[in-house]
Amino acid sequence: MMERAEILRHLGEQAEPWDVLVIGGGASGLGAAVESAARGYRTLLVERVDFAKGTSSRSTKLVHGGVRYLEQLNITLVLDALRERGHMLQNAPHLVHDLSFVVPAYSRLSLSYYGLGLKVYERLSGRHSFGRSKFLSRERTLQLLPPIARDGLRGGVLYHDGQFDDARYAISLMRTFQDLGGTAINYVEATGLMERNGKTIGISARDTEDGAVFDLQAKVVINASGTHTENILSMDSAPHEAVLAVSQGTHFVLPGGFLEGKTALMIPKTTDGRVLFAIPWHGSTIVGTTDEPVDHASDEPRALLKEKSFLLDHIARYFGRRPAAGEIQSVWSGQRPLVRSSGAKTSQLSRDHRVLVSESGLVTITGGKWTTYRRMGQDTIDRAAEVASLAKIPSRTVDLKLHGWMDTPPEGVPEWELVYGSDLALLNNLSDEEPDLNALLHPSLPYKRREVVWAARYEMARTVEDVLARRTHALFLNARAAMEAAPAVSKLLGRELKRSEAWIAQDLERFLATAKGYVYAEV
Ligand SMILES: Cc1cc2nc3c(=O)[nH]c(=O)nc-3n(C[C@H](O)[C@H](O)[C@H](O)COP(=O)(O)OP(=O)(O)OC[C@H]3O[C@@H](n4cnc5c(N)ncnc54)[C@H](O)[C@@H]3O)c2cc1C
């Protein structure tokens, strides 16, 4: 694997324009990059911060058709997403698995309504079904979800959907892209668009590590910058219409005891008509999410007071008690780049995606969901190939196995290690050679020192935050523990990347300041 300095040198040496240049290393950009490289186009991806730093590490971690979209009668979206869910499981079984959900019903009418709806959901998935839905008695519902409110409970409906590891999936896409011959680099920002005769011919870029600026030429540029989409569009000399509506969603992470089992809870309609999940994750419980329109994009969005109150009230309603402040291990928020539609509430806005081609030839992909990233990439590259007059090559990603793919994931490996897939053997070698790397980063976190070294050597991790937020999920799982683990991580990472003492101290300080925002502050 090329080191960062080599990649930068390689970029400087390119005399030929790239076939395709992608701005943004989230689900949309990585999906487009893999699609492009799989068709044999020479492809470069630049990410301003880190892969999946934006929305793509802040999802509810569901690979789903979206029961809610079925209720909104967006059958095409549900069908597409269910098909993609099947492809994701098939191509990345180390990162996606089946999860059972129970919808508790507090009236006979809702029991029948959800039972019927979830049967339709299961039928729509056809051969990509994850399992059959079924009615549950009151007793069985309580066995699967012991802590839920009992008053008036009539029974429940069990159905199956997918759970995945969002940030690790992004890293696996980045590595797949590299395996296909693509070039990806993080901490390189697109600062402008280069134009000739009104046509986009590349970008101006800045290495955010050392401030170096350079130009990168390409036959077509793809704007996959998520909530920053409008910023890139406004670098284009032609005027553009507003395309984006941004809404924010917040999650709490609670101890695993809140769910007491391996079954997730799904509330199809909260008091204000949203969907709420409580799902088991790495021995803890994620509860979320909210849907609040916001007027500006942020790399580190913070939970709004009303989001925290909403989650606390609904946890109390469905679990019979409000969690104590100390039980909330982490609070994180993400922002959805939604396709704008006049007058609609963000929770009602479609999760469909949209590919736009500007007069300059800039191709923008926006909207969508993690689950449909592959299809989004396919549609984007179809348009990009037309714009750049590239050789017409059909999509090859439906069956493309992602980096780390393994035939049968081994039994007994914890899910936070399974995410390395076929690389797990190499990770084991690392700690066999240096047994000190087997030590845990923190007694309350499942991660070991070896994951830090691996992230630096093979996954382009550059900062303590890259390691603790996206190569592992320490920050999302337990913010206080992540802060306590950070000084040791910082030393180890500094050693691996041969950083100066001053850089190490500064990076640690930056991480601690960011991490504070994930520690729950009382409402
Ligand atoms: C709370 C919440 C829960 C969700 N849950 C689910 C779920 O369970 N399942 C599901 O399928 N979907 C879910 N989604 C939707 C899904 O997460 C998003 O659709 C998806 O992650 C968006 O990816 P993206 O690549 O478009 O944006 P991002 O992930 O934000 O990626 C854009 C990237 O572009 C980079 N960038 C910006 N400007 C520049 C520049 N100038 N130069 C270089 N790079 C730049 C950014 O740093 C960023 O990394 C959820 C969304 C939210 C908000």
mmCIF file of N, CA and C and ligand atoms in Angstrom, residues 23-29 46-50 52-56 58-64 164 188-190 224-228 232 235 247 249-251 289 334-337 367-371, ligand 1:
data_model
loop_
_atom_site.group_PDB
_atom_site.id
_atom_site.type_symbol
_atom_site.label_atom_id
_atom_site.label_comp_id
_atom_site.label_asym_id
_atom_site.label_seq_id
_atom_site.Cartn_x
_atom_site.Cartn_y
_atom_site.Cartn_z
ATOM 1 N N ILE A 23 -15.116 14.307 -5.586
ATOM 2 C CA ILE A 23 -14.928 15.143 -4.391
ATOM 3 C C ILE A 23 -15.828 14.578 -3.292
ATOM 4 N N GLY A 24 -15.235 14.093 -2.199
ATOM 5 C CA GLY A 24 -16.034 13.600 -1.059
ATOM 6 C C GLY A 24 -15.857 12.113 -0.834
ATOM 7 N N GLY A 25 -15.480 11.766 0.397
ATOM 8 C CA GLY A 25 -15.218 10.361 0.735
ATOM 9 C C GLY A 25 -16.238 9.803 1.703
ATOM 10 N N GLY A 26 -17.534 10.115 1.466
ATOM 11 C CA GLY A 26 -18.611 9.466 2.224
ATOM 12 C C GLY A 26 -19.186 8.336 1.380
ATOM 13 N N ALA A 27 -20.383 7.866 1.765
ATOM 14 C CA ALA A 27 -21.016 6.753 1.050
ATOM 15 C C ALA A 27 -21.177 7.082 -0.440
ATOM 16 N N SER A 28 -21.630 8.317 -0.754
ATOM 17 C CA SER A 28 -21.899 8.671 -2.155
ATOM 18 C C SER A 28 -20.617 8.716 -2.973
ATOM 19 N N GLY A 29 -19.582 9.376 -2.443
ATOM 20 C CA GLY A 29 -18.331 9.520 -3.181
ATOM 21 C C GLY A 29 -17.609 8.188 -3.324
ATOM 22 N N VAL A 46 -10.825 12.663 -3.652
ATOM 23 C CA VAL A 46 -10.224 13.508 -2.602
ATOM 24 C C VAL A 46 -11.254 13.752 -1.503
ATOM 25 N N GLU A 47 -10.795 13.637 -0.271
ATOM 26 C CA GLU A 47 -11.666 13.855 0.888
ATOM 27 C C GLU A 47 -11.019 14.935 1.756
ATOM 28 N N ARG A 48 -11.819 15.931 2.091
ATOM 29 C CA ARG A 48 -11.324 17.108 2.812
ATOM 30 C C ARG A 48 -10.833 16.778 4.229
ATOM 31 N N VAL A 49 -11.553 15.899 4.902
ATOM 32 C CA VAL A 49 -11.165 15.527 6.277
ATOM 33 C C VAL A 49 -10.773 14.039 6.223
ATOM 34 N N ASP A 50 -11.653 13.197 6.701
ATOM 35 C CA ASP A 50 -11.343 11.765 6.702
ATOM 36 C C ASP A 50 -12.504 11.028 6.044
ATOM 37 N N ALA A 52 -15.653 9.106 5.552
ATOM 38 C CA ALA A 52 -16.834 8.952 6.423
ATOM 39 C C ALA A 52 -16.876 9.932 7.600
ATOM 40 N N LYS A 53 -16.085 10.995 7.525
ATOM 41 C CA LYS A 53 -16.134 12.001 8.610
ATOM 42 C C LYS A 53 -17.517 12.665 8.687
ATOM 43 N N GLY A 54 -18.191 12.787 7.547
ATOM 44 C CA GLY A 54 -19.496 13.475 7.521
ATOM 45 C C GLY A 54 -20.610 12.554 7.988
ATOM 46 N N THR A 55 -21.719 12.601 7.279
ATOM 47 C CA THR A 55 -22.917 11.859 7.664
ATOM 48 C C THR A 55 -22.670 10.351 7.702
ATOM 49 N N SER A 56 -21.758 9.879 6.884
ATOM 50 C CA SER A 56 -21.636 8.432 6.673
ATOM 51 C C SER A 56 -21.110 7.635 7.860
ATOM 52 N N ARG A 58 -22.427 8.502 10.901
ATOM 53 C CA ARG A 58 -23.361 8.941 11.951
ATOM 54 C C ARG A 58 -24.766 8.403 11.725
ATOM 55 N N SER A 59 -24.865 7.305 10.966
ATOM 56 C CA SER A 59 -26.188 6.756 10.636
ATOM 57 C C SER A 59 -26.709 5.880 11.780
ATOM 58 N N THR A 60 -27.936 5.388 11.606
ATOM 59 C CA THR A 60 -28.513 4.467 12.604
ATOM 60 C C THR A 60 -27.960 3.057 12.391
ATOM 61 N N LYS A 61 -27.155 2.889 11.360
ATOM 62 C CA LYS A 61 -26.466 1.626 11.050
ATOM 63 C C LYS A 61 -27.426 0.542 10.577
ATOM 64 N N LEU A 62 -28.447 0.985 9.832
ATOM 65 C CA LEU A 62 -29.408 0.040 9.275
ATOM 66 C C LEU A 62 -29.259 -0.040 7.765
ATOM 67 N N VAL A 63 -29.284 -1.255 7.261
ATOM 68 C CA VAL A 63 -29.320 -1.487 5.825
ATOM 69 C C VAL A 63 -30.740 -1.937 5.582
ATOM 70 N N HIS A 64 -31.570 -1.017 5.101
ATOM 71 C CA HIS A 64 -32.999 -1.321 5.114
ATOM 72 C C HIS A 64 -33.753 -0.711 3.937
ATOM 73 N N PHE A 164 -25.474 -2.781 9.806
ATOM 74 C CA PHE A 164 -24.118 -2.770 9.252
ATOM 75 C C PHE A 164 -23.245 -1.816 10.032
ATOM 76 N N VAL A 188 -7.293 16.168 1.835
ATOM 77 C CA VAL A 188 -7.073 17.010 0.654
ATOM 78 C C VAL A 188 -8.427 17.602 0.268
ATOM 79 N N GLU A 189 -8.485 18.945 0.285
ATOM 80 C CA GLU A 189 -9.760 19.630 0.070
ATOM 81 C C GLU A 189 -9.844 20.209 -1.345
ATOM 82 N N ALA A 190 -11.009 20.055 -1.969
ATOM 83 C CA ALA A 190 -11.253 20.755 -3.238
ATOM 84 C C ALA A 190 -11.587 22.196 -2.868
ATOM 85 N N ALA A 224 -19.620 14.940 -4.685
ATOM 86 C CA ALA A 224 -20.314 14.021 -3.768
ATOM 87 C C ALA A 224 -20.014 14.485 -2.353
ATOM 88 N N SER A 225 -20.246 15.784 -2.126
ATOM 89 C CA SER A 225 -19.773 16.381 -0.878
ATOM 90 C C SER A 225 -20.855 16.481 0.189
ATOM 91 N N GLY A 226 -21.918 15.701 0.059
ATOM 92 C CA GLY A 226 -22.932 15.601 1.114
ATOM 93 C C GLY A 226 -23.563 16.940 1.427
ATOM 94 N N THR A 227 -23.541 17.309 2.706
ATOM 95 C CA THR A 227 -24.180 18.567 3.099
ATOM 96 C C THR A 227 -23.404 19.789 2.592
ATOM 97 N N HIS A 228 -22.228 19.565 2.001
ATOM 98 C CA HIS A 228 -21.450 20.682 1.439
ATOM 99 C C HIS A 228 -21.697 20.852 -0.065
ATOM 100 N N ILE A 232 -19.749 23.405 -3.276
ATOM 101 C CA ILE A 232 -19.040 23.022 -4.507
ATOM 102 C C ILE A 232 -19.786 23.597 -5.709
ATOM 103 N N MET A 235 -18.894 27.015 -6.563
ATOM 104 C CA MET A 235 -17.559 27.262 -7.167
ATOM 105 C C MET A 235 -17.671 27.272 -8.686
ATOM 106 N N SER A 247 -31.295 18.095 7.236
ATOM 107 C CA SER A 247 -31.974 17.801 8.497
ATOM 108 C C SER A 247 -31.035 17.002 9.379
ATOM 109 N N GLY A 249 -30.156 14.437 12.679
ATOM 110 C CA GLY A 249 -30.647 13.321 13.499
ATOM 111 C C GLY A 249 -29.658 13.033 14.612
ATOM 112 N N THR A 250 -30.188 12.769 15.808
ATOM 113 C CA THR A 250 -29.330 12.522 16.971
ATOM 114 C C THR A 250 -29.603 11.132 17.551
ATOM 115 N N HIS A 251 -28.558 10.510 18.062
ATOM 116 C CA HIS A 251 -28.683 9.208 18.738
ATOM 117 C C HIS A 251 -28.080 9.303 20.135
ATOM 118 N N THR A 289 -33.761 7.828 15.724
ATOM 119 C CA THR A 289 -33.115 9.110 15.618
ATOM 120 C C THR A 289 -34.174 10.196 15.502
ATOM 121 N N GLY A 334 -25.897 13.604 13.224
ATOM 122 C CA GLY A 334 -25.485 13.614 11.818
ATOM 123 C C GLY A 334 -26.482 14.436 11.020
ATOM 124 N N GLN A 335 -26.062 14.886 9.842
ATOM 125 C CA GLN A 335 -26.947 15.721 9.024
ATOM 126 C C GLN A 335 -27.212 15.064 7.682
ATOM 127 N N ARG A 336 -28.491 15.017 7.303
ATOM 128 C CA ARG A 336 -28.874 14.370 6.039
ATOM 129 C C ARG A 336 -28.833 15.365 4.882
ATOM 130 N N PRO A 337 -28.122 15.006 3.809
ATOM 131 C CA PRO A 337 -28.186 15.864 2.612
ATOM 132 C C PRO A 337 -29.397 15.437 1.782
ATOM 133 N N GLY A 367 -28.749 13.437 -1.959
ATOM 134 C CA GLY A 367 -29.887 12.672 -1.444
ATOM 135 C C GLY A 367 -29.503 11.218 -1.237
ATOM 136 N N GLY A 368 -30.514 10.356 -1.260
ATOM 137 C CA GLY A 368 -30.260 8.917 -1.114
ATOM 138 C C GLY A 368 -30.045 8.494 0.325
ATOM 139 N N LYS A 369 -29.602 7.262 0.496
ATOM 140 C CA LYS A 369 -29.298 6.748 1.827
ATOM 141 C C LYS A 369 -28.102 5.812 1.711
ATOM 142 N N TRP A 370 -27.553 5.447 2.830
ATOM 143 C CA TRP A 370 -26.397 4.538 2.815
ATOM 144 C C TRP A 370 -26.771 3.272 2.034
ATOM 145 N N THR A 371 -27.962 2.755 2.325
ATOM 146 C CA THR A 371 -28.363 1.473 1.738
ATOM 147 C C THR A 371 -28.338 1.501 0.205
HETATM 148 C C1 LIG B 1 -29.097 10.578 11.712
HETATM 149 C C2 LIG B 1 -29.021 9.825 10.409
HETATM 150 C C3 LIG B 1 -29.291 8.470 10.389
HETATM 151 C C4 LIG B 1 -29.220 7.758 9.185
HETATM 152 N N1 LIG B 1 -29.429 6.415 9.211
HETATM 153 C C5 LIG B 1 -29.350 5.706 8.067
HETATM 154 C C6 LIG B 1 -29.504 4.299 8.099
HETATM 155 O O1 LIG B 1 -29.671 3.687 9.149
HETATM 156 N N2 LIG B 1 -29.447 3.642 6.916
HETATM 157 C C7 LIG B 1 -29.246 4.286 5.727
HETATM 158 O O2 LIG B 1 -29.263 3.622 4.691
HETATM 159 N N3 LIG B 1 -29.048 5.621 5.676
HETATM 160 C C8 LIG B 1 -29.078 6.342 6.812
HETATM 161 N N4 LIG B 1 -28.846 7.690 6.796
HETATM 162 C C9 LIG B 1 -28.502 8.338 5.523
HETATM 163 C C10 LIG B 1 -27.011 8.172 5.172
HETATM 164 O O3 LIG B 1 -26.202 8.199 6.321
HETATM 165 C C11 LIG B 1 -26.610 9.283 4.213
HETATM 166 O O4 LIG B 1 -27.487 9.298 3.125
HETATM 167 C C12 LIG B 1 -25.179 9.098 3.674
HETATM 168 O O5 LIG B 1 -24.268 8.824 4.711
HETATM 169 C C13 LIG B 1 -24.756 10.368 2.944
HETATM 170 O O6 LIG B 1 -23.474 10.151 2.416
HETATM 171 P P1 LIG B 1 -22.743 11.262 1.553
HETATM 172 O O7 LIG B 1 -21.498 10.655 1.012
HETATM 173 O O8 LIG B 1 -23.690 11.848 0.583
HETATM 174 O O9 LIG B 1 -22.399 12.412 2.583
HETATM 175 P P2 LIG B 1 -21.170 12.477 3.684
HETATM 176 O O10 LIG B 1 -21.043 11.186 4.350
HETATM 177 O O11 LIG B 1 -21.422 13.664 4.478
HETATM 178 O O12 LIG B 1 -19.903 12.641 2.735
HETATM 179 C C14 LIG B 1 -19.555 13.838 2.110
HETATM 180 C C15 LIG B 1 -18.047 14.007 2.261
HETATM 181 O O13 LIG B 1 -17.602 15.066 1.428
HETATM 182 C C16 LIG B 1 -16.503 15.683 2.077
HETATM 183 N N5 LIG B 1 -16.305 17.018 1.505
HETATM 184 C C17 LIG B 1 -17.113 18.099 1.639
HETATM 185 N N6 LIG B 1 -16.579 19.166 0.993
HETATM 186 C C18 LIG B 1 -15.420 18.735 0.426
HETATM 187 C C19 LIG B 1 -14.398 19.371 -0.335
HETATM 188 N N7 LIG B 1 -14.468 20.679 -0.641
HETATM 189 N N8 LIG B 1 -13.332 18.651 -0.743
HETATM 190 C C20 LIG B 1 -13.246 17.313 -0.434
HETATM 191 N N9 LIG B 1 -14.174 16.675 0.312
HETATM 192 C C21 LIG B 1 -15.246 17.369 0.741
HETATM 193 C C22 LIG B 1 -16.937 15.712 3.535
HETATM 194 O O14 LIG B 1 -15.851 15.893 4.411
HETATM 195 C C23 LIG B 1 -17.638 14.365 3.680
HETATM 196 O O15 LIG B 1 -16.770 13.365 4.190
HETATM 197 C C24 LIG B 1 -28.894 8.432 7.985
HETATM 198 C C25 LIG B 1 -28.613 9.795 8.006
HETATM 199 C C26 LIG B 1 -28.652 10.489 9.219
HETATM 200 C C27 LIG B 1 -28.320 11.934 9.255
#
